[in-house]
PDB file of C-alpha atoms in Angstrom:
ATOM      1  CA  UNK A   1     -11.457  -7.636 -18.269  1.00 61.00           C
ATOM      2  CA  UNK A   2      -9.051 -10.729 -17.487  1.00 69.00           C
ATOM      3  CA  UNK A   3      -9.277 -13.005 -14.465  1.00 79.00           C
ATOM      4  CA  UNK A   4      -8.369 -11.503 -11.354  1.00 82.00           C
ATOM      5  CA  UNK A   5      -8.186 -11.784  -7.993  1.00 87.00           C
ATOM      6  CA  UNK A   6     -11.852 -12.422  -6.317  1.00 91.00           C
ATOM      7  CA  UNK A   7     -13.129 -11.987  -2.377  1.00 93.00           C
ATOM      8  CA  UNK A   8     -16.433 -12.778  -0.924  1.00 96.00           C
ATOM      9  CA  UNK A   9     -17.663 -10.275   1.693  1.00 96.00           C
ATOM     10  CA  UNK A  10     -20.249 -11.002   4.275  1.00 97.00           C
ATOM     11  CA  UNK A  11     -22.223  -9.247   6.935  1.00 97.00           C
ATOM     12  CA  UNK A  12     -21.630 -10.292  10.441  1.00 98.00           C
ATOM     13  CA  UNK A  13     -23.374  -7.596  12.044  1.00 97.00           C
ATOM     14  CA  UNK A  14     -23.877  -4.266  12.072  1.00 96.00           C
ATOM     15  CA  UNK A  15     -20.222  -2.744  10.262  1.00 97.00           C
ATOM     16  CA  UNK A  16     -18.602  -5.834  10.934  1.00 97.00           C
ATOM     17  CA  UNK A  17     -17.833  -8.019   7.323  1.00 97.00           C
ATOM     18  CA  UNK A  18     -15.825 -10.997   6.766  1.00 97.00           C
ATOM     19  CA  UNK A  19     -14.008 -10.941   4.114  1.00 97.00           C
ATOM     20  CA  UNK A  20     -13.284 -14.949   1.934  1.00 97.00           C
ATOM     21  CA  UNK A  21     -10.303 -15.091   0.102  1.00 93.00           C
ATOM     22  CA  UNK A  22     -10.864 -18.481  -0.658  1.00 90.00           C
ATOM     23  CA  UNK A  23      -9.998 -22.076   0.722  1.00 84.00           C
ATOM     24  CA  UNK A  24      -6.485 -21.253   1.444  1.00 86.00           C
ATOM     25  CA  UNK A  25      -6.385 -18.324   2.882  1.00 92.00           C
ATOM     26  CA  UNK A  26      -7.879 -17.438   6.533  1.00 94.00           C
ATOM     27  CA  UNK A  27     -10.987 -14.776   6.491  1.00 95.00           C
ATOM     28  CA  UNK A  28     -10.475 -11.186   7.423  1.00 96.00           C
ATOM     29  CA  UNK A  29     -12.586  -9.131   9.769  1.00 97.00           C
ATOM     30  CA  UNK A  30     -13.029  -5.746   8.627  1.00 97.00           C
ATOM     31  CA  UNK A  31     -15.299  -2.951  10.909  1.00 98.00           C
ATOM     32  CA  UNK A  32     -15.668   0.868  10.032  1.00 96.00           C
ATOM     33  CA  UNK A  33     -14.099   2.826  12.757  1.00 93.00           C
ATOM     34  CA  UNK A  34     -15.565   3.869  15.765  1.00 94.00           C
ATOM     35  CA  UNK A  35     -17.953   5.786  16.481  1.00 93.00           C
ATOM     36  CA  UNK A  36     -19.264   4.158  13.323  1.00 94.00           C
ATOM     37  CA  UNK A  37     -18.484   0.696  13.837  1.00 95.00           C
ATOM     38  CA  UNK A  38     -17.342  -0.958  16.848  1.00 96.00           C
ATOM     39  CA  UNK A  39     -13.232  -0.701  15.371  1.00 95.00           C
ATOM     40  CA  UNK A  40     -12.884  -4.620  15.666  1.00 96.00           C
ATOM     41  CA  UNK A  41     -10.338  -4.986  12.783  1.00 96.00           C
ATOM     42  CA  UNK A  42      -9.360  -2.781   9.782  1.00 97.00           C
ATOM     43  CA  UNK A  43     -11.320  -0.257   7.947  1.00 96.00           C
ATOM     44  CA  UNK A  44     -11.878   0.152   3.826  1.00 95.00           C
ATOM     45  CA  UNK A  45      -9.172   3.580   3.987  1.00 96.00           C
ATOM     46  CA  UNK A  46      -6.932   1.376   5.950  1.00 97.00           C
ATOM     47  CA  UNK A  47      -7.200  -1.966   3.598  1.00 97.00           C
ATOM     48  CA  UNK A  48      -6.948   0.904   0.874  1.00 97.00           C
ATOM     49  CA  UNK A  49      -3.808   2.276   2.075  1.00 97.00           C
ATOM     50  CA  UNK A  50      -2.317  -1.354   2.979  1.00 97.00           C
ATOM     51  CA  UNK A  51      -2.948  -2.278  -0.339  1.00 97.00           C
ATOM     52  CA  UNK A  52      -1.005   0.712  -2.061  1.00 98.00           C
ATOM     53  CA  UNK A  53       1.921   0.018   0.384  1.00 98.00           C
ATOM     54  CA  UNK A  54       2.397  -3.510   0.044  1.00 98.00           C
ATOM     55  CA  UNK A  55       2.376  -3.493  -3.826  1.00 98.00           C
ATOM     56  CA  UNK A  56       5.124  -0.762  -3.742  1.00 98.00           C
ATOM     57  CA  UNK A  57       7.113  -2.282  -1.221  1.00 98.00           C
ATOM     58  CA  UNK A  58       6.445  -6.194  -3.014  1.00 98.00           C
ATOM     59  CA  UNK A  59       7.290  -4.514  -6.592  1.00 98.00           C
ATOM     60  CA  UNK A  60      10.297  -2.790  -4.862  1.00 97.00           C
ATOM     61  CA  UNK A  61      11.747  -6.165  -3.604  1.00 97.00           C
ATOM     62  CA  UNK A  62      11.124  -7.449  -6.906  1.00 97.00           C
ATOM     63  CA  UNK A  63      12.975  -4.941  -8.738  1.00 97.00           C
ATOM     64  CA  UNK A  64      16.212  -5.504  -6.346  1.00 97.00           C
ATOM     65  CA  UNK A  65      15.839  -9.282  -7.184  1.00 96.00           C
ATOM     66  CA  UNK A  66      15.762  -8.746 -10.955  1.00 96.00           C
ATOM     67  CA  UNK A  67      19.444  -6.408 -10.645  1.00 94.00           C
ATOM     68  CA  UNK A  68      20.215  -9.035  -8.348  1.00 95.00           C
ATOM     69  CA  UNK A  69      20.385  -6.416  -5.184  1.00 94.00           C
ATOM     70  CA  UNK A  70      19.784  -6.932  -0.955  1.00 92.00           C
ATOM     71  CA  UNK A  71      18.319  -3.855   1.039  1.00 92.00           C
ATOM     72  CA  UNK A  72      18.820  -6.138   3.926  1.00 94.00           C
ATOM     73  CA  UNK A  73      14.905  -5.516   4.017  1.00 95.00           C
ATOM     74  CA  UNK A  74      12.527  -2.991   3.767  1.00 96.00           C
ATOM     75  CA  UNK A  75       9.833  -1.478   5.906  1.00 97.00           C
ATOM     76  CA  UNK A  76       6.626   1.227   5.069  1.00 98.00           C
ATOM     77  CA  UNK A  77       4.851   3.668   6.844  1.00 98.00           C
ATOM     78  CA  UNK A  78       1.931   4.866   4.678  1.00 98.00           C
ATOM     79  CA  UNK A  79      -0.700   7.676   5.147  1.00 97.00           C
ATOM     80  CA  UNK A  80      -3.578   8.754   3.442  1.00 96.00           C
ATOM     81  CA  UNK A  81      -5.445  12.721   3.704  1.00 97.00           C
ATOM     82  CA  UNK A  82      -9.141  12.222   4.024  1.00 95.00           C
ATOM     83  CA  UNK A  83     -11.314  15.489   3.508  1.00 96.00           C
ATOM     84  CA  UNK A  84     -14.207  16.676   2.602  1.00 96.00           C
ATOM     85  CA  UNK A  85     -15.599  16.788  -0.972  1.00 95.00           C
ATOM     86  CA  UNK A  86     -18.072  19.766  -2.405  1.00 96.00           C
ATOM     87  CA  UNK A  87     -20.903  17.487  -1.470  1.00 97.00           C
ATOM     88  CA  UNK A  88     -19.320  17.179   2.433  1.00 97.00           C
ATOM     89  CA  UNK A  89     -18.655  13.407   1.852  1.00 96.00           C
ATOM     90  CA  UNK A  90     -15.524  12.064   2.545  1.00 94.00           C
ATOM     91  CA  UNK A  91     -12.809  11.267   0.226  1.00 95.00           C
ATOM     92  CA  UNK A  92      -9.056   9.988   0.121  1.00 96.00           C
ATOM     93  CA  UNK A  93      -7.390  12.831  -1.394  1.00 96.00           C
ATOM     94  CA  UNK A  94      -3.781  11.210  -1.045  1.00 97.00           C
ATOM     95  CA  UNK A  95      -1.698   9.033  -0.271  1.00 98.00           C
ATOM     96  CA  UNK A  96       1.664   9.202   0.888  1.00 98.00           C
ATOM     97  CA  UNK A  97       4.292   5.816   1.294  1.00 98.00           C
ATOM     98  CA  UNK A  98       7.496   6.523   2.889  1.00 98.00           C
ATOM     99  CA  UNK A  99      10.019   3.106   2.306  1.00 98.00           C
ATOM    100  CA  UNK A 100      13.022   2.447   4.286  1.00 97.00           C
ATOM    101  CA  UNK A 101      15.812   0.483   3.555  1.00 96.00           C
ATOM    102  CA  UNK A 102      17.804  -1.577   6.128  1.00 96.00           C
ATOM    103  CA  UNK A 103      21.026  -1.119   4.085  1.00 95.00           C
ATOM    104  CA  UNK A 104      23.006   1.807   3.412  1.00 94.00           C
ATOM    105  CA  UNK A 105      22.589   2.843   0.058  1.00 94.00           C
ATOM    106  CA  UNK A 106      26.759   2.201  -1.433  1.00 93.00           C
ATOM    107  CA  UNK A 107      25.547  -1.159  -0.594  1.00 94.00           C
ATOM    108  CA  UNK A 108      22.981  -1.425  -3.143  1.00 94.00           C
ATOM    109  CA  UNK A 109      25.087  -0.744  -6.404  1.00 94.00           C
ATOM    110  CA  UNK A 110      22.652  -0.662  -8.571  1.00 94.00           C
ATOM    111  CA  UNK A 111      19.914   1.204  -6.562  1.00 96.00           C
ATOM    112  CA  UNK A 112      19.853   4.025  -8.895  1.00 95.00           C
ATOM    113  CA  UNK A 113      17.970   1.486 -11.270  1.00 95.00           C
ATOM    114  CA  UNK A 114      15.948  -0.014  -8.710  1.00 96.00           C
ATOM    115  CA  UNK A 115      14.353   3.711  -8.155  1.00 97.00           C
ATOM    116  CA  UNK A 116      14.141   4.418 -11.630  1.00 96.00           C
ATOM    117  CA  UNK A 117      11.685   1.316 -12.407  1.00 95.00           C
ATOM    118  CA  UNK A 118      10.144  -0.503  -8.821  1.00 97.00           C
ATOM    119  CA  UNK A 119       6.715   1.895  -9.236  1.00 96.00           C
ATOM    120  CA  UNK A 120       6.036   0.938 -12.708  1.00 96.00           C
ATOM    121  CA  UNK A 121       6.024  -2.255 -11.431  1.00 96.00           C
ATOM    122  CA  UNK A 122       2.613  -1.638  -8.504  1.00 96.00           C
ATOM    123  CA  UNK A 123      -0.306  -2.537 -10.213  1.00 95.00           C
ATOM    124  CA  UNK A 124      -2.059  -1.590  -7.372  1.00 97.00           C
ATOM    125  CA  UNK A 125      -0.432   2.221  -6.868  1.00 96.00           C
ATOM    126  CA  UNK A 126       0.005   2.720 -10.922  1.00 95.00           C
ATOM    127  CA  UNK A 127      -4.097   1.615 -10.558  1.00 95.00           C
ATOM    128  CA  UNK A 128      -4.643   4.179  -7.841  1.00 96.00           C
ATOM    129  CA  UNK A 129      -3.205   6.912  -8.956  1.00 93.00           C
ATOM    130  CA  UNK A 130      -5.533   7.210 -11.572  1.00 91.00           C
ATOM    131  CA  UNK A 131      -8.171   9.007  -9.126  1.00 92.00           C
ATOM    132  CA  UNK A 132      -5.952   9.479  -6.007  1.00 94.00           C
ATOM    133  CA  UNK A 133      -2.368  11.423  -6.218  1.00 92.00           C
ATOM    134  CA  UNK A 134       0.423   8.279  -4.272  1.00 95.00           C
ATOM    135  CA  UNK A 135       3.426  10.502  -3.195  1.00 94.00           C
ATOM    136  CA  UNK A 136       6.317   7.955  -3.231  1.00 96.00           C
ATOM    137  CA  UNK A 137       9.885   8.532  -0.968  1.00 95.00           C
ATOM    138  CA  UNK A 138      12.529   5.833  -0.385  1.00 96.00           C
ATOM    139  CA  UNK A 139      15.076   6.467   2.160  1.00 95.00           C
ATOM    140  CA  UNK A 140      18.413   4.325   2.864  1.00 94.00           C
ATOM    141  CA  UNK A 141      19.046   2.975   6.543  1.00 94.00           C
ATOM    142  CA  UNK A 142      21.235   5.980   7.351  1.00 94.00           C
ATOM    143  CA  UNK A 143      17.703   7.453   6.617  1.00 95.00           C
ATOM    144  CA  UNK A 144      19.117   9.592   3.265  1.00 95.00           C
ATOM    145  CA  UNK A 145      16.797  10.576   1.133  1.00 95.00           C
ATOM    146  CA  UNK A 146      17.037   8.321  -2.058  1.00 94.00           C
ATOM    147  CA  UNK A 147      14.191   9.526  -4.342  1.00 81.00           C
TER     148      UNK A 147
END
């Protein structure tokens, strides 16, 4: 396995971790939901779900830059389904990202490429799906369906 990235984690109390990224980066409070934990900042599903979105929507922006495109910015809304396994333990059993663009879609000439190629780009959602089915939609901001 090559170098990747690292975090330290670290009981406060109870559910409550903090999470290290390192020297330059701030730490991260993470709690399990209540009524398990005490809800004081995001839970694993959440960071899980954050993760998957971000990569899409960073590996999106990159594959505008490299056809030399402007969405004039994009926003996510992601969603995972949690249920319950044969044992009655809880698992993510999807995830769904929907991705907006600011800009109407003639504006993008090439967008047809963009769509074709951003995913293969998300390490973290190509990783993913491996276990977990990531449902992916992109929508224009007339709010067209794009793929």
């Amino acid at each position: 396995m090559g170098p990747g990235p690292s975090i330290t984690i670290t009981q406060i109390e109870g559910y409550k971790f903090a999470v290290d990224f390192g020297s330059v980066l701030p730490q991260l409070v993470v709690d399990e939901a209540v009524p398990i934990g005490e809800g004081t900042g995001p839970f694993p599903e959440q960071l899980l779900v954050t993760a998957v979105a971000n990569c899409l929507c960073a590996s999106f922006v990159f594959a505008l830059a490299k056809f030399k495109q402007e969405a004039g910015g994009i926003r996510a809304e992601a969603h995972c389904a949690v249920t319950r396994n044969a044992e009655n333990r809880l698992r993510i059993t999807g995830i769904t990202v929907s991705i907006s663009l600011a800009a109407h879609a003639e504006a993008v000439p090439r967008i047809d490429r963009v769509l074709e190629q951003f995913q293969r780009f998300c390490t973290v959602s190509e990783s993913v799906q491996a276990g977990i089915p990531v449902a992916v939609t992109v929508r224009d901001g007339t709010g067209t369906l794009l793929g």
